[in-house]
Short mmCIF file of C-alpha atoms and ligand atoms in Angstrom, two decimals:
data_model
loop_
_atom_site.label_atom_id
_atom_site.label_comp_id
_atom_site.label_asym_id
_atom_site.label_seq_id
_atom_site.Cartn_x
_atom_site.Cartn_y
_atom_site.Cartn_z
CA MET A 86 -31.95 -45.09 22.85
CA ASN A 87 -32.54 -46.12 19.27
CA VAL A 88 -29.59 -46.79 17.01
CA HIS A 89 -29.32 -47.25 13.25
CA GLU A 90 -29.26 -50.67 11.59
CA PHE A 91 -25.55 -50.29 10.75
CA GLN A 92 -24.74 -49.49 14.39
CA GLY A 93 -26.90 -52.36 15.64
CA LYS A 94 -24.99 -54.67 13.32
CA GLU A 95 -21.66 -53.32 14.63
CA ILE A 96 -22.79 -54.17 18.15
CA LEU A 97 -23.84 -57.65 17.01
CA ASN A 98 -20.52 -58.22 15.21
CA PHE A 99 -18.65 -57.22 18.36
CA PHE A 100 -20.35 -60.13 20.12
CA VAL A 101 -19.62 -62.36 17.10
CA VAL A 102 -23.15 -62.50 15.73
CA GLU A 103 -22.82 -62.80 11.97
CA THR A 104 -24.36 -60.29 9.53
CA PRO A 105 -23.93 -59.80 5.76
CA LYS A 106 -20.83 -57.73 4.92
CA SER A 107 -21.68 -54.08 4.45
CA PHE A 108 -20.36 -50.51 4.37
CA LEU A 109 -21.97 -47.25 5.43
CA VAL A 110 -21.81 -44.46 2.86
CA TYR A 111 -23.03 -40.89 2.36
CA THR A 112 -22.83 -40.41 -1.42
CA GLU A 113 -23.51 -42.49 -4.55
CA GLN A 114 -19.81 -42.34 -5.43
CA GLU A 115 -18.94 -43.84 -2.04
CA ALA A 116 -21.65 -46.44 -2.61
CA LEU A 117 -19.92 -47.50 -5.81
CA GLU A 118 -16.53 -47.74 -4.09
CA ALA A 119 -18.08 -49.75 -1.25
CA ALA A 120 -19.73 -52.19 -3.66
CA LYS A 121 -16.36 -52.80 -5.37
CA ARG A 122 -15.00 -53.92 -2.03
CA LEU A 123 -17.78 -56.50 -1.57
CA SER A 124 -17.32 -59.85 -3.20
CA VAL A 125 -20.22 -60.88 -5.40
CA ASN A 126 -21.66 -64.29 -4.79
CA PHE A 127 -23.22 -65.57 -8.00
CA SER A 128 -25.43 -68.14 -6.22
CA CYS A 129 -27.37 -65.20 -4.84
CA LEU A 130 -30.39 -63.46 -6.33
CA GLU A 131 -29.04 -60.00 -6.97
CA SER A 132 -25.60 -58.75 -6.13
CA TYR A 133 -25.98 -55.84 -3.76
CA VAL A 134 -28.52 -54.30 -1.42
CA ILE A 135 -28.81 -50.55 -0.74
CA LYS A 136 -30.53 -49.76 2.55
CA ALA A 137 -31.68 -46.36 3.86
CA GLN A 138 -30.37 -45.68 7.36
CA VAL A 139 -33.13 -43.93 9.28
CA HIS A 140 -34.65 -44.60 12.68
CA ALA A 141 -37.73 -46.32 11.29
CA GLY A 142 -38.67 -49.79 10.21
CA GLY A 143 -40.89 -50.82 7.32
CA ARG A 144 -38.30 -49.54 4.83
CA GLY A 145 -38.52 -52.58 2.57
CA LYS A 146 -42.14 -51.98 1.58
CA CYS A 147 -41.68 -48.25 1.10
CA GLY A 148 -38.69 -47.98 -1.21
CA GLY A 149 -35.97 -47.72 1.44
CA VAL A 150 -34.33 -51.07 0.57
CA LYS A 151 -33.30 -51.67 -3.06
CA LEU A 152 -31.53 -54.51 -4.79
CA ALA A 153 -28.84 -53.83 -7.40
CA LYS A 154 -27.62 -56.32 -10.02
CA ASN A 155 -24.39 -54.56 -10.87
CA LEU A 156 -22.17 -51.60 -9.98
CA LYS A 157 -24.07 -49.26 -12.30
CA GLU A 158 -27.31 -50.07 -10.50
CA VAL A 159 -25.63 -49.60 -7.10
CA ARG A 160 -24.82 -46.03 -8.06
CA GLU A 161 -28.27 -45.34 -9.48
CA LYS A 162 -30.16 -46.78 -6.55
CA ALA A 163 -27.97 -45.12 -3.95
CA TYR A 164 -28.58 -41.83 -5.79
CA LYS A 165 -32.33 -42.46 -5.65
CA ILE A 166 -32.46 -43.27 -1.94
CA LEU A 167 -30.01 -40.63 -0.67
CA GLY A 168 -31.80 -37.36 -0.06
CA MET A 169 -35.29 -38.81 -0.30
CA TYR A 170 -37.89 -38.38 2.42
CA LEU A 171 -38.71 -41.97 3.27
CA VAL A 172 -42.27 -42.43 4.44
CA THR A 173 -43.05 -45.71 6.22
CA PRO A 174 -45.78 -46.74 8.67
CA GLN A 175 -43.26 -45.89 11.40
CA THR A 176 -42.53 -42.29 10.30
CA SER A 177 -44.64 -39.13 10.21
CA GLU A 178 -46.46 -38.24 6.97
CA LYS A 179 -43.53 -36.05 6.00
CA GLY A 180 -41.14 -38.97 6.30
CA LYS A 181 -37.48 -39.08 7.27
CA LEU A 182 -34.67 -37.57 5.25
CA VAL A 183 -32.18 -40.26 4.19
CA ARG A 184 -28.65 -38.97 4.84
CA LYS A 185 -26.78 -42.26 4.62
CA VAL A 186 -27.18 -45.73 3.20
CA LEU A 187 -25.76 -49.13 3.94
CA VAL A 188 -24.33 -50.97 0.94
CA SER A 189 -24.55 -54.67 1.68
CA GLU A 190 -23.78 -57.93 -0.08
CA ASP A 191 -26.87 -59.82 -1.26
CA VAL A 192 -27.16 -63.02 0.72
CA TYR A 193 -30.41 -64.38 -0.70
CA TYR A 194 -30.63 -67.30 -3.09
CA PRO A 195 -33.75 -68.76 -4.75
CA GLY A 196 -35.95 -70.20 -1.99
CA THR A 197 -34.33 -68.34 0.92
CA MET A 198 -36.30 -68.74 4.15
CA GLU A 199 -36.77 -65.69 6.37
CA TYR A 200 -37.18 -66.04 10.14
CA TYR A 201 -38.19 -63.63 12.88
CA ILE A 202 -36.29 -63.40 16.19
CA SER A 203 -36.58 -60.81 18.93
CA ILE A 204 -35.29 -60.60 22.47
CA PHE A 205 -36.79 -58.14 24.92
CA LEU A 206 -37.69 -57.63 28.55
CA ASN A 207 -41.16 -58.89 29.30
CA ARG A 208 -42.10 -56.30 31.90
CA SER A 209 -45.10 -58.11 33.34
CA LEU A 210 -43.04 -61.26 33.96
CA GLY A 211 -39.89 -59.34 34.85
CA LYS A 212 -37.93 -61.75 32.67
CA ASN A 213 -36.27 -61.75 29.28
CA MET A 214 -38.21 -63.30 26.47
CA ILE A 215 -37.41 -64.56 23.00
CA LEU A 216 -40.18 -64.27 20.44
CA TYR A 217 -39.64 -66.21 17.23
CA SER A 218 -41.33 -67.36 14.08
CA PRO A 219 -40.39 -69.41 11.02
CA GLU A 220 -42.32 -66.86 8.97
CA GLY A 221 -40.21 -63.73 9.30
CA GLY A 222 -39.77 -60.94 6.79
CA MET A 223 -41.81 -57.94 5.85
CA ASP A 224 -45.19 -59.50 6.66
CA ILE A 225 -44.49 -60.65 10.20
CA GLU A 226 -47.20 -58.37 11.60
CA SER A 227 -49.85 -60.25 9.65
CA VAL A 228 -48.87 -63.74 10.83
CA SER A 229 -52.08 -64.57 12.65
CA ASN A 230 -51.60 -68.26 13.38
CA PRO A 231 -50.41 -68.41 17.01
CA GLU A 232 -48.71 -71.73 16.22
CA LYS A 233 -46.33 -69.77 14.00
CA VAL A 234 -45.22 -67.33 16.69
CA LYS A 235 -43.64 -68.89 19.76
CA THR A 236 -41.97 -67.57 22.89
CA GLU A 237 -39.26 -68.74 25.22
CA ILE A 238 -38.61 -67.20 28.63
CA ILE A 239 -34.96 -66.93 29.62
CA ASP A 240 -34.40 -66.63 33.32
CA SER A 241 -30.63 -66.24 33.46
CA GLU A 242 -27.70 -64.28 32.09
CA GLU A 243 -26.77 -67.10 29.74
CA MET A 244 -29.15 -69.09 27.64
CA LYS A 245 -29.41 -72.82 28.38
CA ALA A 246 -28.34 -75.11 25.53
CA PHE A 247 -31.63 -77.03 25.58
CA GLN A 248 -33.56 -73.79 25.04
CA ALA A 249 -31.45 -72.88 22.02
CA ARG A 250 -32.02 -76.39 20.60
CA LYS A 251 -35.75 -76.19 21.26
CA ILE A 252 -36.01 -72.94 19.28
CA ALA A 253 -33.89 -74.38 16.43
CA PHE A 254 -36.19 -77.41 16.34
CA ASN A 255 -39.34 -75.25 16.29
CA LEU A 256 -37.88 -73.26 13.40
CA HIS A 257 -37.53 -76.59 11.52
CA LEU A 258 -33.76 -76.19 11.11
CA LYS A 259 -31.64 -79.25 10.45
CA GLY A 260 -28.03 -80.41 10.23
CA LYS A 261 -25.41 -77.71 9.81
CA ALA A 262 -27.99 -74.89 9.97
CA PHE A 263 -29.36 -76.29 13.25
CA LYS A 264 -25.90 -76.12 14.82
CA ALA A 265 -25.22 -72.70 13.35
CA PHE A 266 -28.50 -71.41 14.78
CA VAL A 267 -27.78 -72.74 18.29
CA LYS A 268 -24.55 -70.75 18.26
CA PHE A 269 -26.32 -67.73 16.70
CA ILE A 270 -29.12 -67.50 19.28
CA THR A 271 -26.79 -68.16 22.23
CA THR A 272 -24.49 -65.37 21.09
CA LEU A 273 -27.41 -63.09 20.26
CA TYR A 274 -28.79 -63.52 23.76
CA ARG A 275 -25.35 -62.79 25.21
CA ALA A 276 -25.18 -59.63 23.07
CA TYR A 277 -28.61 -58.59 24.39
CA VAL A 278 -27.54 -59.01 28.03
CA LYS A 279 -24.04 -57.54 27.75
CA SER A 280 -25.07 -54.50 25.70
CA ASP A 281 -27.91 -53.68 28.13
CA ALA A 282 -30.35 -53.68 25.24
CA SER A 283 -34.05 -53.46 25.93
CA LEU A 284 -34.82 -54.82 22.46
CA LEU A 285 -32.89 -56.80 19.89
CA GLU A 286 -35.04 -57.59 16.89
CA ILE A 287 -33.70 -59.55 13.94
CA ASN A 288 -36.17 -59.55 11.09
CA PRO A 289 -35.30 -61.22 8.89
CA MET A 290 -32.76 -63.71 10.07
CA ILE A 291 -31.91 -66.05 7.20
CA LYS A 292 -30.36 -69.39 6.42
CA THR A 293 -27.92 -68.98 3.52
CA TYR A 294 -27.43 -71.45 0.64
CA ASP A 295 -24.40 -72.80 2.49
CA GLU A 296 -26.39 -73.20 5.73
CA ARG A 297 -25.02 -70.26 7.66
CA ILE A 298 -27.32 -68.18 9.84
CA LEU A 299 -27.19 -64.40 9.34
CA ALA A 300 -28.88 -61.33 10.81
CA VAL A 301 -30.00 -59.45 7.68
CA ASP A 302 -31.66 -56.64 9.64
CA ALA A 303 -31.07 -55.45 13.21
CA LYS A 304 -33.20 -53.24 15.39
CA VAL A 305 -31.36 -52.49 18.60
CA VAL A 306 -32.66 -50.35 21.45
CA ILE A 307 -30.25 -49.67 24.32
CA ASP A 308 -31.65 -49.05 27.78
CA GLU A 309 -31.03 -45.34 28.46
CA ASN A 310 -30.56 -46.02 32.16
CA ALA A 311 -27.61 -48.28 31.39
CA LEU A 312 -25.80 -45.87 29.09
CA PHE A 313 -23.48 -44.76 31.90
CA ARG A 314 -21.94 -48.23 31.68
CA HIS A 315 -21.21 -47.90 27.95
CA SER A 316 -19.34 -44.74 27.05
CA TYR A 317 -19.02 -45.96 23.45
CA TYR A 318 -22.75 -46.45 22.95
CA LYS A 319 -23.39 -42.84 24.00
CA THR A 320 -21.60 -41.77 20.83
CA LEU A 321 -24.08 -43.75 18.73
CA ARG A 322 -26.92 -41.34 19.41
CA ASP A 323 -27.97 -39.65 16.16
CA ASN A 324 -29.48 -36.32 17.16
CA GLN A 325 -30.60 -35.65 13.59
CA GLU A 326 -32.92 -38.65 13.84
CA GLU A 327 -34.48 -37.56 17.09
CA ASN A 328 -37.13 -34.94 17.69
CA THR A 329 -35.23 -31.61 17.95
CA GLU A 330 -37.30 -30.41 20.89
CA GLU A 331 -36.65 -33.67 22.72
CA VAL A 332 -32.89 -33.29 22.17
CA GLU A 333 -32.99 -29.67 23.37
CA ALA A 334 -35.03 -30.70 26.42
CA SER A 335 -32.69 -33.49 27.41
CA LYS A 336 -29.76 -31.04 27.27
CA ALA A 337 -31.69 -28.72 29.61
CA GLY A 338 -32.27 -31.58 32.05
CA LEU A 339 -35.98 -31.83 31.22
CA ASN A 340 -37.88 -35.02 30.68
CA PHE A 341 -39.86 -34.20 27.55
CA VAL A 342 -41.76 -36.29 25.02
CA LYS A 343 -43.49 -34.63 22.07
CA LEU A 344 -47.12 -35.63 21.52
CA ASN A 345 -49.74 -34.51 19.03
CA GLY A 346 -52.39 -32.73 21.12
CA ASN A 347 -53.48 -29.15 21.84
CA VAL A 348 -52.66 -28.74 25.55
CA ALA A 349 -49.03 -28.17 26.51
CA CYS A 350 -48.36 -29.20 30.06
CA MET A 351 -45.61 -28.38 32.49
CA VAL A 352 -45.55 -30.60 35.53
CA ASN A 353 -43.10 -31.68 38.20
CA GLY A 354 -42.78 -35.40 38.87
CA ALA A 355 -43.43 -38.15 36.33
CA GLY A 356 -46.42 -39.54 38.26
CA LEU A 357 -48.15 -36.17 38.44
CA ALA A 358 -47.33 -35.63 34.75
CA MET A 359 -49.10 -38.87 33.82
CA ALA A 360 -52.11 -38.01 35.99
CA THR A 361 -52.19 -34.57 34.37
CA MET A 362 -52.23 -36.09 30.91
CA ASP A 363 -55.16 -38.30 31.92
CA MET A 364 -56.94 -35.22 33.24
CA ILE A 365 -56.39 -33.37 29.95
CA LYS A 366 -57.97 -36.27 28.10
CA PHE A 367 -60.82 -36.27 30.59
CA SER A 368 -61.42 -32.58 29.83
CA GLY A 369 -61.84 -33.38 26.14
CA GLY A 370 -58.40 -32.12 25.13
CA SER A 371 -55.27 -33.95 24.22
CA PRO A 372 -51.74 -33.46 25.58
CA ALA A 373 -49.23 -31.77 23.27
CA ASN A 374 -46.37 -33.17 25.29
CA PHE A 375 -45.23 -35.00 28.36
CA LEU A 376 -43.03 -32.68 30.40
CA ASP A 377 -41.56 -33.36 33.80
CA ILE A 378 -39.45 -30.42 34.94
CA GLY A 379 -38.25 -32.31 38.02
CA GLY A 380 -38.49 -31.66 41.73
CA THR A 381 -36.11 -28.73 41.88
CA ALA A 382 -37.70 -26.55 39.21
CA ASP A 383 -35.53 -23.44 38.99
CA GLU A 384 -35.90 -20.34 36.83
CA ASN A 385 -33.55 -21.56 34.14
CA ARG A 386 -35.34 -24.84 33.75
CA ILE A 387 -38.81 -23.31 33.66
CA GLU A 388 -37.65 -20.79 31.08
CA ASN A 389 -36.24 -23.59 28.90
CA ALA A 390 -39.43 -25.56 29.31
CA PHE A 391 -41.54 -22.64 28.05
CA SER A 392 -39.27 -22.03 25.11
CA ILE A 393 -39.63 -25.67 24.07
CA ILE A 394 -43.40 -25.91 24.42
CA LEU A 395 -43.97 -22.59 22.64
CA LYS A 396 -42.35 -23.94 19.48
CA ASP A 397 -45.34 -26.19 18.92
CA SER A 398 -47.92 -24.36 16.81
CA SER A 399 -50.75 -26.74 17.69
CA VAL A 400 -50.71 -25.64 21.35
CA GLU A 401 -53.99 -23.89 22.27
CA VAL A 402 -53.69 -23.87 26.05
CA ILE A 403 -50.83 -24.23 28.54
CA LEU A 404 -51.44 -26.05 31.77
CA ILE A 405 -49.02 -25.67 34.66
CA ASN A 406 -49.46 -28.24 37.40
CA ILE A 407 -46.75 -27.98 40.04
CA PHE A 408 -46.58 -29.53 43.46
CA GLY A 409 -44.34 -27.56 45.79
CA GLY A 410 -42.46 -30.18 47.72
CA ILE A 411 -38.80 -29.32 47.49
CA VAL A 412 -39.53 -26.21 45.48
CA ARG A 413 -41.67 -23.40 46.99
CA CYS A 414 -44.86 -22.40 45.15
CA ASP A 415 -44.29 -18.65 45.67
CA LEU A 416 -40.93 -18.96 43.96
CA VAL A 417 -42.47 -20.89 41.05
CA ALA A 418 -45.22 -18.25 40.75
CA ARG A 419 -42.63 -15.49 40.39
CA VAL A 420 -40.74 -17.43 37.74
CA ILE A 421 -43.96 -18.15 35.83
CA ILE A 422 -44.80 -14.45 35.77
CA THR A 423 -41.36 -13.48 34.50
CA CYS A 424 -41.36 -16.13 31.81
CA THR A 425 -44.92 -15.70 30.51
CA LYS A 426 -45.63 -11.98 30.73
CA ASP A 427 -45.07 -11.57 27.00
CA PHE A 428 -47.48 -14.21 25.78
CA CYS A 429 -50.02 -14.90 28.54
CA ASP A 430 -52.53 -12.69 26.73
CA THR A 431 -52.33 -14.68 23.53
CA ILE A 432 -52.24 -18.24 24.91
CA PRO A 433 -54.46 -19.03 27.90
CA ILE A 434 -52.47 -20.39 30.84
CA VAL A 435 -54.13 -22.51 33.50
CA ILE A 436 -52.15 -22.73 36.73
CA ARG A 437 -52.50 -25.14 39.60
CA LEU A 438 -49.92 -24.71 42.35
CA LYS A 439 -50.19 -26.85 45.47
CA GLY A 440 -47.93 -27.55 48.41
CA THR A 441 -45.44 -25.34 50.26
CA ASN A 442 -46.54 -21.65 50.29
CA PHE A 443 -49.35 -22.15 47.78
CA GLU A 444 -51.50 -19.44 49.40
CA ARG A 445 -48.71 -16.97 48.88
CA SER A 446 -48.30 -18.05 45.24
CA ARG A 447 -51.99 -17.33 44.66
CA GLU A 448 -51.58 -13.84 45.98
CA ILE A 449 -48.55 -13.22 43.77
CA ILE A 450 -50.39 -14.43 40.68
CA ASN A 451 -53.51 -12.37 41.45
CA ARG A 452 -51.48 -9.25 42.15
CA SER A 453 -49.45 -9.59 38.94
CA GLY A 454 -52.30 -8.09 36.97
CA LEU A 455 -51.64 -10.64 34.24
CA HIS A 456 -54.32 -12.81 32.75
CA PHE A 457 -53.93 -16.29 34.25
CA HIS A 458 -56.52 -18.94 35.06
CA SER A 459 -55.72 -19.98 38.60
CA VAL A 460 -57.35 -23.21 39.82
CA ASN A 461 -57.28 -25.21 43.04
CA SER A 462 -57.79 -28.80 42.05
CA MET A 463 -57.32 -31.17 39.13
CA LYS A 464 -61.09 -31.27 38.71
CA GLU A 465 -61.29 -27.50 38.52
CA ALA A 466 -58.42 -27.50 36.02
CA ALA A 467 -60.29 -29.97 33.79
CA GLU A 468 -63.41 -27.82 33.89
CA LYS A 469 -61.46 -24.67 33.11
CA LEU A 470 -59.66 -26.36 30.20
CA LYS A 471 -63.01 -27.34 28.67
CA THR A 472 -64.00 -23.69 28.36
CA LEU A 473 -60.71 -22.72 26.69
CA TYR A 474 -60.58 -25.03 23.68
CA LYS A 475 -60.94 -23.23 20.37
CA SER A 476 -63.52 -25.74 19.11
CA SER A 477 -65.74 -25.28 22.19
P1 GDP B 225 -37.22 -53.15 7.03
O1 GDP B 225 -38.27 -53.33 5.98
O2 GDP B 225 -37.05 -51.72 7.42
O3 GDP B 225 -37.44 -54.03 8.21
O4 GDP B 225 -35.81 -53.56 6.36
P2 GDP B 225 -35.09 -55.00 6.20
O5 GDP B 225 -33.66 -54.84 6.47
O6 GDP B 225 -35.79 -56.03 7.01
O7 GDP B 225 -35.25 -55.31 4.65
C1 GDP B 225 -36.53 -55.42 4.07
C2 GDP B 225 -36.59 -56.61 3.15
O8 GDP B 225 -35.61 -56.48 2.12
C3 GDP B 225 -36.28 -57.94 3.81
O9 GDP B 225 -37.42 -58.49 4.44
C4 GDP B 225 -35.87 -58.76 2.61
O10 GDP B 225 -36.99 -59.33 1.99
C5 GDP B 225 -35.23 -57.75 1.69
N1 GDP B 225 -33.77 -57.90 1.77
C6 GDP B 225 -32.95 -57.41 2.72
N2 GDP B 225 -31.66 -57.80 2.47
C7 GDP B 225 -31.69 -58.54 1.35
C8 GDP B 225 -30.70 -59.24 0.58
O11 GDP B 225 -29.50 -59.29 0.90
N3 GDP B 225 -31.13 -59.85 -0.56
C9 GDP B 225 -32.44 -59.85 -0.95
N4 GDP B 225 -32.77 -60.47 -2.07
N5 GDP B 225 -33.39 -59.24 -0.23
C10 GDP B 225 -33.03 -58.60 0.90
MN1 MN B 226 -36.62 -55.73 8.98
#
């Protein structure tokens, strides 16, 4: 589950990881009030920072992070950002509507160094890993010198002191900042473990003029499978930021991910769903979604699944690939007929039903008098799909 920067920072603060002081606001008037409550530090470059709160990074380069020298500018810049569609390399072409901004104190001074730190689960090693670089900031993706990006594997619930010191040393920190960083990274790692995060990315982390270490940005992803342990985190989900179909699907108990192709698929079992997506690619098409309706596909669920996939106007063909294990194929066939009778003449539907009572399901589909494309195997399905694409 993705959370906003301001929520990520709240989580960090709870574990005593320091961030610049900030307030979340929804209007330019509130932005002004918030800025009045922040103390201005005159050693710093500007006075305030206004940051769009959307689930996408790359805001800095695309106008979603603005500096303000005084209260008048805070109001102006908040007005500019609020209500805009922010387009970054991590959003669609349309961009994301900015509904709220974070008003933050400016913590930069001339010559501020930006660092990159992230903690995540390295799945191939099955261990947590810290990735870090002394060249953080907006251009981290283009740091090509491998010497500048280092990793540290952490094999326990708590970080060892020598590992924290090693990272501080490699980031060329000294004196008070060195000590502050050791505390920062140890606490950050603890926050990562205790919050059940799958990613904690701090870019940039900075050293202030008075040698404190602060997380200026925070990208936090919480492991969905661990949410049952954190009732508070569940409330952090921002449905407005998520794909509406995906939200609707998760409410209906469906495992759905929106993709950009032309073939909608409805499958039971995640493994079969993945194999089906490969097969669609093999046929020259491209999946419009990943959809696992689960082992006990009942009428309600199948109906919901159709209503979600039909909302996508780029769908040219629907492919149903169901293995009757727990669920019986004849039952599924009946449900498919009820749910699709109104549109099966306009959108071609390819059906592969295998497993319990599949012969019977065939009969039911053939006798329905409706126009379906019944197939026996994945290979046959791929060949059938090829003939149904509009471009072919
Ligand atoms: P992102 O671009 O979406 O990752 O947003 P960030 O929170 O990382 O901010 C983008 C950039 O804005 C940072 O890399 C900094 O260069 C700049 N920035 C963020 N906060 C401050 C601040 O307090 N003062 C100054 N001068 N720049 C800041
Ligand atoms: Mn950032």
